[in-house]
Short mmCIF file of C-alpha atoms and ligand atoms in Angstrom, two decimals:
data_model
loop_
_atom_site.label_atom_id
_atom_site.label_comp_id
_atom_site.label_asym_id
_atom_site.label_seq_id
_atom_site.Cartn_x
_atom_site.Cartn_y
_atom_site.Cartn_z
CA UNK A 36 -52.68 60.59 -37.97
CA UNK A 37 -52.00 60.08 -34.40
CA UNK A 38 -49.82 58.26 -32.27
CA UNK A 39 -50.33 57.09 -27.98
CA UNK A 40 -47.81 55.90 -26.04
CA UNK A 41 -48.98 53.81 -23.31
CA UNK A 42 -49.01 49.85 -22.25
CA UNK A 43 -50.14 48.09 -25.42
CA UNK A 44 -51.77 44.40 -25.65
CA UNK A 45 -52.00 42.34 -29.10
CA UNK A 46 -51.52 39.29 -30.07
CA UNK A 47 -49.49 37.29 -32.52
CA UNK A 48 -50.38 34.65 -35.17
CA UNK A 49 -50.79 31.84 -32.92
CA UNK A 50 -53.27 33.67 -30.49
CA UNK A 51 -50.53 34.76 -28.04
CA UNK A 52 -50.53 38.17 -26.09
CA UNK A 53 -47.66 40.41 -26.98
CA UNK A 54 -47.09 43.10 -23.90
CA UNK A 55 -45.36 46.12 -24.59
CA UNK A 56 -44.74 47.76 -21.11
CA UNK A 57 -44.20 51.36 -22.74
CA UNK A 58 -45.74 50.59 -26.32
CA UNK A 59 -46.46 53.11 -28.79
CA UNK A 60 -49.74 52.76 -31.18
CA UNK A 61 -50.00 54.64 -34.24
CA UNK A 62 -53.20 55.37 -36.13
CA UNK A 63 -54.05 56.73 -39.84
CA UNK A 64 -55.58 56.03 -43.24
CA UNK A 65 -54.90 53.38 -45.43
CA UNK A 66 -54.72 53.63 -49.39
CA UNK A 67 -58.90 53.42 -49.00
CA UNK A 68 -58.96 55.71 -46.45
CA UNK A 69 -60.06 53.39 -43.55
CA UNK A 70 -58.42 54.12 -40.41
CA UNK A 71 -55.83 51.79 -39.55
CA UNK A 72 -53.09 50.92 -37.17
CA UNK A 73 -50.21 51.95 -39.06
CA UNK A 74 -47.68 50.97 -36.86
CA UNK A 75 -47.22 49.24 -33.08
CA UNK A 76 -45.27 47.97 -30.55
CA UNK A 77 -42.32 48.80 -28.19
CA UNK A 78 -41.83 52.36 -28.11
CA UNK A 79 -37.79 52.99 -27.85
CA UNK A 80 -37.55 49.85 -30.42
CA UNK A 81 -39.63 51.96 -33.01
CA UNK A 82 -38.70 55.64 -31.89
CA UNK A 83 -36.16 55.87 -34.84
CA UNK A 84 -38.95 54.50 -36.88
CA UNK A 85 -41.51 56.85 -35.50
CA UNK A 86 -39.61 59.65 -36.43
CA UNK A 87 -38.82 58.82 -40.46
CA UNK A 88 -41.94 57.64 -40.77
CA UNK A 89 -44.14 60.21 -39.26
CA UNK A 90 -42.22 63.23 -39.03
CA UNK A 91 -42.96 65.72 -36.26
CA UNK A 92 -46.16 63.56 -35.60
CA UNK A 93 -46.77 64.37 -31.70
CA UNK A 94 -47.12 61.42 -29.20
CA UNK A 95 -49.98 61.36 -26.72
CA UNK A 96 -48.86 59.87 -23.34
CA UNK A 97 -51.33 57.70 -21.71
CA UNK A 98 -49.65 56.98 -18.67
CA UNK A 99 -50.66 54.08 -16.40
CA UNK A 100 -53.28 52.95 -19.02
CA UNK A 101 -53.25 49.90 -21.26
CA UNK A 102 -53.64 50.06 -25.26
CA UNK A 103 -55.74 47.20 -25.97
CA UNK A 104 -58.61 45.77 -29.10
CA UNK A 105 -61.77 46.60 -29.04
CA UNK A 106 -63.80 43.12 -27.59
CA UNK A 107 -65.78 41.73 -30.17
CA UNK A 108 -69.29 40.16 -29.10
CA UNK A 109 -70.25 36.72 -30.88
CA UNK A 110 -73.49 36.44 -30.38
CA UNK A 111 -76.09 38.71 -28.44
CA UNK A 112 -79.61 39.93 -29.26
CA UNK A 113 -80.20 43.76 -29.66
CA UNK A 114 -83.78 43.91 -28.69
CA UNK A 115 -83.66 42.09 -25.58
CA UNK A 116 -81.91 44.93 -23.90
CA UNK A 117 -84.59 45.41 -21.07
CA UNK A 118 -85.01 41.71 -21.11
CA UNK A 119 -81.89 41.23 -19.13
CA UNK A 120 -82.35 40.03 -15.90
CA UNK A 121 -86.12 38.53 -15.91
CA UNK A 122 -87.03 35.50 -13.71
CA UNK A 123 -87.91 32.11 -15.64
CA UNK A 124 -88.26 28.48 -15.10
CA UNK A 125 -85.47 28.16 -17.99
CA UNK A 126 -85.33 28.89 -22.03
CA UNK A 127 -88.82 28.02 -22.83
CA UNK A 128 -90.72 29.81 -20.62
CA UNK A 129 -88.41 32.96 -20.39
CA UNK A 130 -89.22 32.92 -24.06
CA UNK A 131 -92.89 32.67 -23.75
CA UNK A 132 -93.17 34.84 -21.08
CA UNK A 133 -90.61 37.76 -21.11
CA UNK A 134 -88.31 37.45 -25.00
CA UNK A 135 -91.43 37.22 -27.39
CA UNK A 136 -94.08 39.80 -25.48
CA UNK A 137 -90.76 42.27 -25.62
CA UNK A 138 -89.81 42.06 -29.28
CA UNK A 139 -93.54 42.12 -30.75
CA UNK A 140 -92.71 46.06 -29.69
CA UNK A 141 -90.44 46.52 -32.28
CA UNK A 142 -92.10 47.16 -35.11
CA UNK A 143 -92.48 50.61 -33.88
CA UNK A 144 -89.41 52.32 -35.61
CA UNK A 145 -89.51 54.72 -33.00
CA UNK A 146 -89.22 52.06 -30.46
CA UNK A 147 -86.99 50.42 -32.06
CA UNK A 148 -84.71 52.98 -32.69
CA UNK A 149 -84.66 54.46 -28.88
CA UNK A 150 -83.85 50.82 -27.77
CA UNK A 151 -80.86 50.62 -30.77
CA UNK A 152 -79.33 54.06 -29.19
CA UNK A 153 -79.28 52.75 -25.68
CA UNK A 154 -77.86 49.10 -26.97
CA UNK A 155 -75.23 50.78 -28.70
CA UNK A 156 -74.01 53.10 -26.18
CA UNK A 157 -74.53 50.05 -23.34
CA UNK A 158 -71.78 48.20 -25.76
CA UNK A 159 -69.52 51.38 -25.86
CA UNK A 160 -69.74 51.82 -22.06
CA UNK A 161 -68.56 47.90 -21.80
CA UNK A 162 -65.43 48.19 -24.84
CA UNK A 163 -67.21 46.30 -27.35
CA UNK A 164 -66.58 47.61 -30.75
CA UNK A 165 -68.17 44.79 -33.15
CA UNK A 166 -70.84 42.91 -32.14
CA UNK A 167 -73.39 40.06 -34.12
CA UNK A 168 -76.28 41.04 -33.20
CA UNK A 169 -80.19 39.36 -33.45
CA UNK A 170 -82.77 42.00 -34.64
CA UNK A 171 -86.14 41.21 -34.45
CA UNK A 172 -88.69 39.82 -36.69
CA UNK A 173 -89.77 43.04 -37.84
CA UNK A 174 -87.41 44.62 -40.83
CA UNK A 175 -87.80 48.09 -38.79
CA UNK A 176 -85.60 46.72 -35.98
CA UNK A 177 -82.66 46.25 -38.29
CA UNK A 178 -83.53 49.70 -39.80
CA UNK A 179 -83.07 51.14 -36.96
CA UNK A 180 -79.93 48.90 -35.49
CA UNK A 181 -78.13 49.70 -39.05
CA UNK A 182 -78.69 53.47 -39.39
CA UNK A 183 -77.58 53.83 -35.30
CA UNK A 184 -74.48 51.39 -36.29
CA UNK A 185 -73.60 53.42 -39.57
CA UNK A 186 -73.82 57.06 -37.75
CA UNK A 187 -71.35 55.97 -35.52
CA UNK A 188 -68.96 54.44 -37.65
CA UNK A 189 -69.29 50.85 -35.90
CA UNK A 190 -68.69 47.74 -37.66
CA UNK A 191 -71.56 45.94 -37.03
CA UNK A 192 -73.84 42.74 -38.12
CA UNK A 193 -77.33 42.24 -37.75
CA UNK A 194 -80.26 40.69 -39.02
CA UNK A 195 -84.12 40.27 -39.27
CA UNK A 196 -85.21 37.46 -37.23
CA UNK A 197 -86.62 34.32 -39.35
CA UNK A 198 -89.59 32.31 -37.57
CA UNK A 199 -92.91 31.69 -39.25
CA UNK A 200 -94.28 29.26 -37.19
CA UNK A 201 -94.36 28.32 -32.92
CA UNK A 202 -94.14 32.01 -32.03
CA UNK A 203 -96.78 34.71 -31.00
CA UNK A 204 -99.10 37.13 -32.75
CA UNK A 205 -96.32 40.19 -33.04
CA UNK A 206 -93.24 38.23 -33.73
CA UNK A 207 -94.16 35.44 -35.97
CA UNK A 208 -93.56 36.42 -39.58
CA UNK A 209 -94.77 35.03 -42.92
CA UNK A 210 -92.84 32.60 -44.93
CA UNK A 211 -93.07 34.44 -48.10
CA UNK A 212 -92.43 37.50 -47.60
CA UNK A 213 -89.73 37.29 -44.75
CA UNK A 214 -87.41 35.52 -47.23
CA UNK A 215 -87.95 38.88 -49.65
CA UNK A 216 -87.77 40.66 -46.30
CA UNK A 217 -84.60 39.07 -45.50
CA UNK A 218 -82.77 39.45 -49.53
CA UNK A 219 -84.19 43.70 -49.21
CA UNK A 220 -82.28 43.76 -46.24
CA UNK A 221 -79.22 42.56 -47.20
CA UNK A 222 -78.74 44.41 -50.22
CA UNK A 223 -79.77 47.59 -48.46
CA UNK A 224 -77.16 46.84 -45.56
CA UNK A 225 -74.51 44.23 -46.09
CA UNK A 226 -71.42 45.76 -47.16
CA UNK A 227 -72.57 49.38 -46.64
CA UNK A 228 -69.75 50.95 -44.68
CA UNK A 229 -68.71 48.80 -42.38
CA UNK A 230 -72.20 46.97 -41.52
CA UNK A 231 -72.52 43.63 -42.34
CA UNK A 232 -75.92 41.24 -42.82
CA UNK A 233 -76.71 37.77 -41.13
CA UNK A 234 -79.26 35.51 -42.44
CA UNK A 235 -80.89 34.86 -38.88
CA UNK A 236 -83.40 31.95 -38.41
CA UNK A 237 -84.06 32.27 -34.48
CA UNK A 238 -83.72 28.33 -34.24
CA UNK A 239 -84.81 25.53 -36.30
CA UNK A 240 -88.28 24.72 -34.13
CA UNK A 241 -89.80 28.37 -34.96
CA UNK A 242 -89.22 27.93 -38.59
CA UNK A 243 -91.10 26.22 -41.12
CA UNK A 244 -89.08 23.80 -43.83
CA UNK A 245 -89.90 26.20 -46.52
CA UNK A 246 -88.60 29.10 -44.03
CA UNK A 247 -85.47 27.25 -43.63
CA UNK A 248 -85.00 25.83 -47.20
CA UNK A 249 -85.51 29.49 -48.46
CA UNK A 250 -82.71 30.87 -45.72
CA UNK A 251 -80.71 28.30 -47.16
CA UNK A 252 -80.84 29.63 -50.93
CA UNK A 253 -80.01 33.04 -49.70
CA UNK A 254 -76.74 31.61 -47.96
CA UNK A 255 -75.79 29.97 -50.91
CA UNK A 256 -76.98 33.08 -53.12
CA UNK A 257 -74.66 35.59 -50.99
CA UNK A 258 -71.93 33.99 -49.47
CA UNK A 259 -70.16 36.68 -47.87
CA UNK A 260 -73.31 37.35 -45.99
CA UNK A 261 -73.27 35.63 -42.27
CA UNK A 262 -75.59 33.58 -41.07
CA UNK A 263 -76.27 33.16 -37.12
CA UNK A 264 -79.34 30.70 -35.34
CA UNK A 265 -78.98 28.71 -31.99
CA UNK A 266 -78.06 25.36 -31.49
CA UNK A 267 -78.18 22.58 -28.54
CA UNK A 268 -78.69 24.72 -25.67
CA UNK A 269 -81.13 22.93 -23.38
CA UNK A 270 -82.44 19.26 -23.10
CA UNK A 271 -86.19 19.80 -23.50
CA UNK A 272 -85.19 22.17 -26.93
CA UNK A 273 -83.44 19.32 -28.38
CA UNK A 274 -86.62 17.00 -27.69
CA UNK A 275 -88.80 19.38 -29.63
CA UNK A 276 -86.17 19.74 -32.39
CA UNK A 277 -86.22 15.66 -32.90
CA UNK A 278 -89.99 15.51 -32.57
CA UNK A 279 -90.33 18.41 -35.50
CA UNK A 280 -87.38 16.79 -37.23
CA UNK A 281 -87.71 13.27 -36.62
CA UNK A 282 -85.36 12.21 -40.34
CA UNK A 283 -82.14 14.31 -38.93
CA UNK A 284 -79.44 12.38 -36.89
CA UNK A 285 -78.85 15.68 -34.55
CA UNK A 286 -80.22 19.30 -33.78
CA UNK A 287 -77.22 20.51 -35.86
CA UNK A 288 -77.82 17.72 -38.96
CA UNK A 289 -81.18 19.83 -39.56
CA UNK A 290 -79.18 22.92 -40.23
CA UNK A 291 -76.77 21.03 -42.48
CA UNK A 292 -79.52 20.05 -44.57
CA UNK A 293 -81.08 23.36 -45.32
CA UNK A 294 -77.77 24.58 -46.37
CA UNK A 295 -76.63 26.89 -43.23
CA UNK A 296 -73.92 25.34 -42.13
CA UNK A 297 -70.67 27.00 -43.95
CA UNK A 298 -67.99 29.57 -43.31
CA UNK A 299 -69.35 32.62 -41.56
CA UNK A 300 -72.12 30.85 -39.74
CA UNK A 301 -72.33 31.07 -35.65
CA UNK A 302 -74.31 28.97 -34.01
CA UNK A 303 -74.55 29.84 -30.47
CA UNK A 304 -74.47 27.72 -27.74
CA UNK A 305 -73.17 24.05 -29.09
CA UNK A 306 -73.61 22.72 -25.64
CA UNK A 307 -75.28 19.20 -26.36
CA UNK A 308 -73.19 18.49 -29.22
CA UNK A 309 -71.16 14.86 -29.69
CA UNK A 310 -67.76 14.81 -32.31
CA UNK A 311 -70.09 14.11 -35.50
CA UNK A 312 -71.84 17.48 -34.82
CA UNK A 313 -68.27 18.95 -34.11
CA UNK A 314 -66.79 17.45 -36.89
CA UNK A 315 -69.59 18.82 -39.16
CA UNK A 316 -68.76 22.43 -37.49
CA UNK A 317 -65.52 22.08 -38.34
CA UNK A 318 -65.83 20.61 -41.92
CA UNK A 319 -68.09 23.75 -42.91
CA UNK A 320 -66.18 26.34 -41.21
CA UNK A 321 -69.29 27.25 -39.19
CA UNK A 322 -68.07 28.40 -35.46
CA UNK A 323 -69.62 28.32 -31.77
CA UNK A 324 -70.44 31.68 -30.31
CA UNK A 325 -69.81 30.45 -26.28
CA UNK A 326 -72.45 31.89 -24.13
CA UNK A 327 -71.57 31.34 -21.03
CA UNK A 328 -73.42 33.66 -18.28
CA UNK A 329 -76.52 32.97 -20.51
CA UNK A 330 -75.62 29.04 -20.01
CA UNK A 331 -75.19 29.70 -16.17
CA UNK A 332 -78.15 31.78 -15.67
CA UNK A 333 -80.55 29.92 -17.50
CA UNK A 334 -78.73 26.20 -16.69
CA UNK A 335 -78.54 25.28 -20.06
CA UNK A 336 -75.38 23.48 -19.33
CA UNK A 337 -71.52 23.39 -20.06
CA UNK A 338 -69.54 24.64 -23.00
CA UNK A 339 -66.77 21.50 -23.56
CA UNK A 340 -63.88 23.47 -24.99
CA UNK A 341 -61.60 20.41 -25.04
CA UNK A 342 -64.03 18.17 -27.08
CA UNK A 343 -64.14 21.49 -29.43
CA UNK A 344 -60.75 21.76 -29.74
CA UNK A 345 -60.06 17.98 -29.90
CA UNK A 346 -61.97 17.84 -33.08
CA UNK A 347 -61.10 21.49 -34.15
CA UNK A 348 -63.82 24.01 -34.83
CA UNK A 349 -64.05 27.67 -34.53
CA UNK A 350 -65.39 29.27 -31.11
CA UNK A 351 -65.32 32.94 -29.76
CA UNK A 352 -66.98 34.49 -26.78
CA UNK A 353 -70.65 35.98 -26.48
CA UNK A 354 -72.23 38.02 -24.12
CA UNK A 355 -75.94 36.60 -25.51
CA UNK A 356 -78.18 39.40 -23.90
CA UNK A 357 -80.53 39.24 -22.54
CA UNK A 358 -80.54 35.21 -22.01
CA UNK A 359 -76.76 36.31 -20.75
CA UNK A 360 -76.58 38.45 -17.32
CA UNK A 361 -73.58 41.39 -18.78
CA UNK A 362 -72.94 43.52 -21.63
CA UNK A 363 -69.02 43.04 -19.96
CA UNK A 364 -66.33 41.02 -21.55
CA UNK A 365 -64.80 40.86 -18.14
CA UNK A 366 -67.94 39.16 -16.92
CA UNK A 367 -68.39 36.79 -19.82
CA UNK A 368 -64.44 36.21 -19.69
CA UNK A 369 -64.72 35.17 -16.01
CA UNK A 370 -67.94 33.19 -16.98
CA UNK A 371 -66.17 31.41 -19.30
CA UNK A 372 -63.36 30.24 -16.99
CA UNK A 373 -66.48 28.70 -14.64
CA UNK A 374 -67.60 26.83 -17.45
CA UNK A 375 -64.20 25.42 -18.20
CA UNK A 376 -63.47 24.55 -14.71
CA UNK A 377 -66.93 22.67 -14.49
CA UNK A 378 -65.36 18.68 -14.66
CA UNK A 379 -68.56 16.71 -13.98
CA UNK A 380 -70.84 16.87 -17.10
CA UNK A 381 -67.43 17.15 -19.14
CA UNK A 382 -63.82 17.25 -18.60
CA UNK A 383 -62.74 20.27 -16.39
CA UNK A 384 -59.87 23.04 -17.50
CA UNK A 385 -58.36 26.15 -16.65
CA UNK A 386 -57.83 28.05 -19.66
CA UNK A 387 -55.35 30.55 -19.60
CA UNK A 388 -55.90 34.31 -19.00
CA UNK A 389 -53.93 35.04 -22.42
CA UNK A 390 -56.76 32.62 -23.80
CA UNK A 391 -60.09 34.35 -22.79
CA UNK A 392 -58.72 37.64 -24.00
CA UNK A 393 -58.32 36.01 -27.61
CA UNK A 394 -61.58 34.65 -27.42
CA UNK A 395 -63.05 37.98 -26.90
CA UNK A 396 -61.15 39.67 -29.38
CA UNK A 397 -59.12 38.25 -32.57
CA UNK A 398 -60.21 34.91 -31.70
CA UNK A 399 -63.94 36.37 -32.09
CA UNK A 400 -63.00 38.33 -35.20
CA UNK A 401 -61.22 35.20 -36.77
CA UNK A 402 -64.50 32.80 -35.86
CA UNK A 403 -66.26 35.94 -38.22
CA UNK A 404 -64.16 35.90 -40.61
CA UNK A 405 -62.29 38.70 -39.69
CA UNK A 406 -59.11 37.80 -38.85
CA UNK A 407 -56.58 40.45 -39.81
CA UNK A 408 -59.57 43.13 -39.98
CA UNK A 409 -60.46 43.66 -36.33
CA UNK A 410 -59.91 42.22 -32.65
CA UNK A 411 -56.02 42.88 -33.02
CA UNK A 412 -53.76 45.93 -32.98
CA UNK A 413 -51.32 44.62 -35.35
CA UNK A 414 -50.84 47.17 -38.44
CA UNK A 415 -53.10 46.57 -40.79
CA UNK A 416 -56.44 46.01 -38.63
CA UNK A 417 -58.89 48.49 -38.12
CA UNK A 418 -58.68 51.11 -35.99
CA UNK A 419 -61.28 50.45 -32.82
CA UNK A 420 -59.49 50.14 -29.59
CA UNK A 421 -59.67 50.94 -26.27
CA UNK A 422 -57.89 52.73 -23.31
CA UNK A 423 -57.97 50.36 -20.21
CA UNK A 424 -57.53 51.71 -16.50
CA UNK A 425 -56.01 48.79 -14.57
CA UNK A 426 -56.49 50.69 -11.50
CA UNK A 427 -59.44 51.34 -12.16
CA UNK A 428 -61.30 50.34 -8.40
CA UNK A 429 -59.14 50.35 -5.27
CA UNK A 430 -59.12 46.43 -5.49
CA UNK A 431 -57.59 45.79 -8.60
CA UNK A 432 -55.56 49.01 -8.06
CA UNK A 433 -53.66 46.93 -5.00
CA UNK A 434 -54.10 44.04 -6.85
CA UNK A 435 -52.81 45.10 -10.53
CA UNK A 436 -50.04 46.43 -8.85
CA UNK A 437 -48.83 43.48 -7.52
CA UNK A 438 -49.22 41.30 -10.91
CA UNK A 439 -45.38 39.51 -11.19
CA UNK A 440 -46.37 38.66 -14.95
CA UNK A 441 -48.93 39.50 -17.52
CA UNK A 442 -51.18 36.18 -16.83
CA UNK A 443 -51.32 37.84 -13.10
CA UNK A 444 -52.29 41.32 -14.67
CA UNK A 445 -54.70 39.84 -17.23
CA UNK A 446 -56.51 37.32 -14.81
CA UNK A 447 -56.64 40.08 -12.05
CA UNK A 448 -58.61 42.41 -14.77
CA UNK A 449 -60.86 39.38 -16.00
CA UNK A 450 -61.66 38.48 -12.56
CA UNK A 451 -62.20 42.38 -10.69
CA UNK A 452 -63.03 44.13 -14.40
CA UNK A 453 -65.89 45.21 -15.27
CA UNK A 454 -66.93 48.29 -17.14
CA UNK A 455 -64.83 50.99 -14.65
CA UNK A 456 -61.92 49.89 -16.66
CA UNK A 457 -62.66 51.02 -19.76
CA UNK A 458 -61.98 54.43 -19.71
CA UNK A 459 -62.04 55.71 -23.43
CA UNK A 460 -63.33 53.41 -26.77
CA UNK A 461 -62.16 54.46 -30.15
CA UNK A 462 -64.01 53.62 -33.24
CA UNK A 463 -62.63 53.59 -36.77
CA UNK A 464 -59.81 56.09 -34.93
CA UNK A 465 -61.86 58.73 -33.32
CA UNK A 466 -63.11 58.46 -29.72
CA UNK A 467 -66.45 58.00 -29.27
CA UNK A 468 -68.25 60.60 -27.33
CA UNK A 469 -68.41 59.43 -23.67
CA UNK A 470 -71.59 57.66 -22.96
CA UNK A 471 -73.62 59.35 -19.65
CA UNK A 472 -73.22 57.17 -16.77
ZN1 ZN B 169 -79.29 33.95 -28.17
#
């Protein structure tokens, strides 16, 4: 058991921050024995509480530091770690010639498992705790994602990448066998600890029908399973996906028809979308993973959060590595304000500091299906968090300090954060070992 008192940021039911200037956060094992937040929230408003409760339990002070979740990360892709940052002409080329020649190495387990160390601690370093991640095609990179994941306690989903067709020598797979690939997988993984599968066909023009029919039947077979794939991210992918599919009304219609639209299944992107494919989102209970330095840097286009929200589906933020420029939440979160500012191809907004935070964190966990489990520190919800440094850079030092409010605080952080503020990350309760700079 073990109790902080510092600044502590939550959120209630309807997505709201709750601030508690001098909060106290108190961590221990459920009946199961998962670690938990047992109790939270203003510290001289639960001191008498504190004490019945938890007698002589001693209170760390964390003073001038903020108590907050542990960002979750909607959508990114594991291998392409050292494929941040490449040059391209846009998605289809940076595919061809940086994403595919990268991940044909990793069906070296060695490989795979040095790159799945440094992935891991690069999410640490940034104070994400849960990520959905894309493996590769090769069952040894989710191997060696999973067994990294496990050893450090993470809660963590993954999966082998589907595509049997339109894709190199050293990525493509075969139809056959990376369905029984993909069923091995899951029983060895999902549900182990606190890793989790997803059914992952890389998108709909690198898989066959029968590739796609047979991810289907395993969604149906194992519905707690996720399933993630991209959707309607650039112009010239959508032309392919009509020419391949010339029967289905939109990009998303084909994924509807080979069963993998349904609860637990993130698409990411959803740029080029109208209201039937958002109203088939939100009639399945399949949710957006926003990309939005991926969007920016490769000028896929603009994330409309009002026309998602006007019709109602799920979204969360995503850092999608290495198409995406940051492992940082700040980054994406400030990303993510661009794209809602952007009023030309779509109506412009300013959403609300209190707003991006969610997204990152019990919004993400509640577009996974994990609402009440993670991304909050509410009682109840797991026990990753992290220790934030507002002053962490003499900028947002002077500039923290002069926050009137919390949307001040929070959009100062979002806007000058990046990785310097996140001084310590706890997972499942314990701190992680620092990561080397
Ligand atoms: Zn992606």
């Amino acid at each position: 058991m073990h109790a902080y008192r510092s600044a502590l940021l939550r959120f209630n039911q309807q997505g709201q921050v709750l601030y508690d200037e001098d909060g106290v956060l108190v961590i221990g094992p459920d009946a199961t024995g998962r670690q938990v937040v047992q109790l939270a929230g203003d510290y001289g408003a639960l001191q008498a509480r504190l004490a019945s409760a938890f007698p002589g339990l001693a209170v760390t002070p964390l003073p001038g530091r903020i108590l907050a979740p542990g960002f979750v990360d909607l959508h990114i892709h594991y291998p392409q770690t050292d494929v941040i940052g490449s040059p391209a002409d846009g998605l289809l080329p940076w595919l061809e010639n940086y994403t595919f020649p990268h991940e044909s190495r990793f069906g070296d387990p060695a490989y795979a498992a040095e790159v799945a160390r440094f992935f891991l601690d690069e999410l640490q370093r940034n104070g994400v705790t849960t990520a959905l991640t894309f493996a590769t095609s090769h069952p040894s990179s989710v191997d060696a994602l999973m067994s990294e994941a496990r050893a450090r306690g993470l809660r963590l989903i993954a999966g082998k990448v589907l595509q049997d067709r339109h894709s190199p020598d050293g990525v493509r797979d075969e139809t056959e066998q990376s369905l029984i690939d993909t069923e091995t997988l899951i029983r060895k993984w999902h549900g182990v600890e606190r890793l989790g599968y997803a059914i992952t066909p890389r998108f709909a023009p690198t898989s066959s029908e029968r590739q796609l029919r047979g991810a289907g039947e395993l969604a149906a077979k194992y519905r707690d399973v996720w399933i993630q794939s991209h959707v309607a991210e650039n112009r010239e992918e959508i032309a392919w996906v009509h020419e391949l599919f010339p029967q289905s009304r939109s990009y998303l219609s084909v994924y509807e028809e080979f069963g993998l639209l349904r609860e637990r299944a993130v698409y990411a992107h959803c740029i080029h979308v109208d209201d039937a494919d958002r109203a088939l989102m939100r009639d399945r209970g399949a949710v957006a993973a926003v990309c939005p330095t991926s969007n920016l840097f490769l000028g896929s286009g603009f994330f409309d959060y009002a026309g998602a929200d006007r019709v109602g589906h799920g979204y969360g933020l995503a850092s999608d590595v290495g198409g995406g420029t940051s492992f940082s939440p700040f980054r994406t979160m400030l990303a993510a304000y661009y794209v809602g500012r952007e009023g030309v191809a779509k109506p412009g907004l300013s959403l609300s500091p209190q707003r991006l935070w969610w997204l990152h964190t019990a919004g993400a966990a509640q577009a996974l299906g994990l609402e009440g489990v993670i991304g909050n520190l509410q009682p109840g919800h797991e026990a990753d968090f992290l220790v934030l440094n507002p002053a962490a850079t003499p900028l947002l030092a002077r500039k923290t300090a002069q926050a009137r409010n919390l949307d001040e605080l929070l959009f100062a952080l979002i806007v000058l954060g990046d990785e310097r503020v996140v001084e310590r990350v706890a997972v499942n309760g314990a701190w992680a070992a620092p990561v080397p700079a």
